[in-house]
Amino acid sequence: MSSDYKKQYADFIEAFEKLFRLESNESVEEMCNIITNVLFSKYKLSIKQLTKIIIMAIQYNYASGENYIRILKHIGSNIKRISELIIPREDSIE
């Protein structure tokens, strides 16, 4: 039964996996297309919801922070809060 759900929401899961595993040398355009086609159009996430998710992704994958900023700008997010983020220092991560 759980595999039925996995198949049904495979594109949603894949979009989130790609978003949270974004590499610093990856194409931002491809990720923006996935966001537009899957997360916005199909699953109806709002800009506000996606902004919160991307801010969380930045905190766990800050090496790709510049790409996340580009994505936020592309989706039309109000990104004033990014400067308020508290990103853990490398030596504080266990």
GROMACS .gro file of C-alpha atoms in nm, residues 2-70:
model
   69
    2SER     CA    1   0.276   0.247   0.083
    3SER     CA    2   0.431   0.179  -0.258
    4ASP     CA    3   0.103   0.294  -0.415
    5TYR     CA    4   0.140   0.630  -0.245
    6LYS     CA    5   0.504   0.643  -0.342
    7LYS     CA    6   0.412   0.594  -0.708
    8GLN     CA    7   0.126   0.841  -0.687
    9TYR     CA    8   0.345   1.116  -0.543
   10ALA     CA    9   0.677   1.022  -0.707
   11ASP     CA   10   0.710   1.356  -0.885
   12PHE     CA   11   0.646   1.547  -0.561
   13ILE     CA   12   0.904   1.340  -0.371
   14GLU     CA   13   1.157   1.374  -0.653
   15ALA     CA   14   1.109   1.752  -0.664
   16PHE     CA   15   1.181   1.780  -0.291
   17GLU     CA   16   1.482   1.548  -0.313
   18LYS     CA   17   1.628   1.759  -0.594
   19LEU     CA   18   1.554   2.079  -0.407
   20PHE     CA   19   1.723   1.969  -0.086
   21ARG     CA   20   2.018   1.810  -0.269
   22LEU     CA   21   2.081   2.099  -0.505
   23GLU     CA   22   2.447   2.120  -0.607
   24SER     CA   23   2.623   2.453  -0.639
   25ASN     CA   24   2.708   2.376  -1.005
   26GLU     CA   25   2.357   2.256  -1.100
   27SER     CA   26   2.126   2.436  -1.339
   28VAL     CA   27   1.891   2.670  -1.157
   29GLU     CA   28   1.665   2.681  -1.462
   30GLU     CA   29   1.597   2.307  -1.442
   31MET     CA   30   1.504   2.335  -1.074
   32CYS     CA   31   1.279   2.634  -1.148
   33ASN     CA   32   1.102   2.431  -1.418
   34ILE     CA   33   1.042   2.148  -1.172
   35ILE     CA   34   0.911   2.394  -0.915
   36THR     CA   35   0.678   2.557  -1.167
   37ASN     CA   36   0.548   2.237  -1.326
   38VAL     CA   37   0.526   2.013  -1.021
   39LEU     CA   38   0.508   2.212  -0.700
   40PHE     CA   39   0.314   2.516  -0.823
   41SER     CA   40   0.098   2.383  -1.105
   42LYS     CA   41   0.023   2.028  -0.997
   43TYR     CA   42   0.038   2.043  -0.616
   44LYS     CA   43  -0.064   2.409  -0.576
   45LEU     CA   44   0.204   2.512  -0.327
   46SER     CA   45   0.204   2.885  -0.263
   47ILE     CA   46   0.506   3.113  -0.296
   48LYS     CA   47   0.496   3.159   0.081
   49GLN     CA   48   0.502   2.781   0.144
   50LEU     CA   49   0.783   2.726  -0.103
   51THR     CA   50   0.983   3.016   0.039
   52LYS     CA   51   0.972   2.854   0.384
   53ILE     CA   52   1.081   2.522   0.236
   54ILE     CA   53   1.370   2.680   0.044
   55ILE     CA   54   1.486   2.870   0.353
   56MET     CA   55   1.495   2.537   0.535
   57ALA     CA   56   1.692   2.384   0.247
   58ILE     CA   57   1.945   2.670   0.267
   59GLN     CA   58   2.004   2.594   0.634
   60TYR     CA   59   2.095   2.233   0.551
   61ASN     CA   60   2.272   2.294   0.222
   62TYR     CA   61   2.431   2.636   0.256
   63ALA     CA   62   2.700   2.554  -0.002
   64SER     CA   63   2.429   2.599  -0.265
   65GLY     CA   64   2.290   2.913  -0.104
   66GLU     CA   65   2.353   3.127  -0.409
   67ASN     CA   66   2.143   2.894  -0.624
   68TYR     CA   67   1.863   2.896  -0.368
   69ILE     CA   68   1.864   3.277  -0.374
   70ARG     CA   69   1.832   3.267  -0.754
   0.00000   0.00000   0.00000
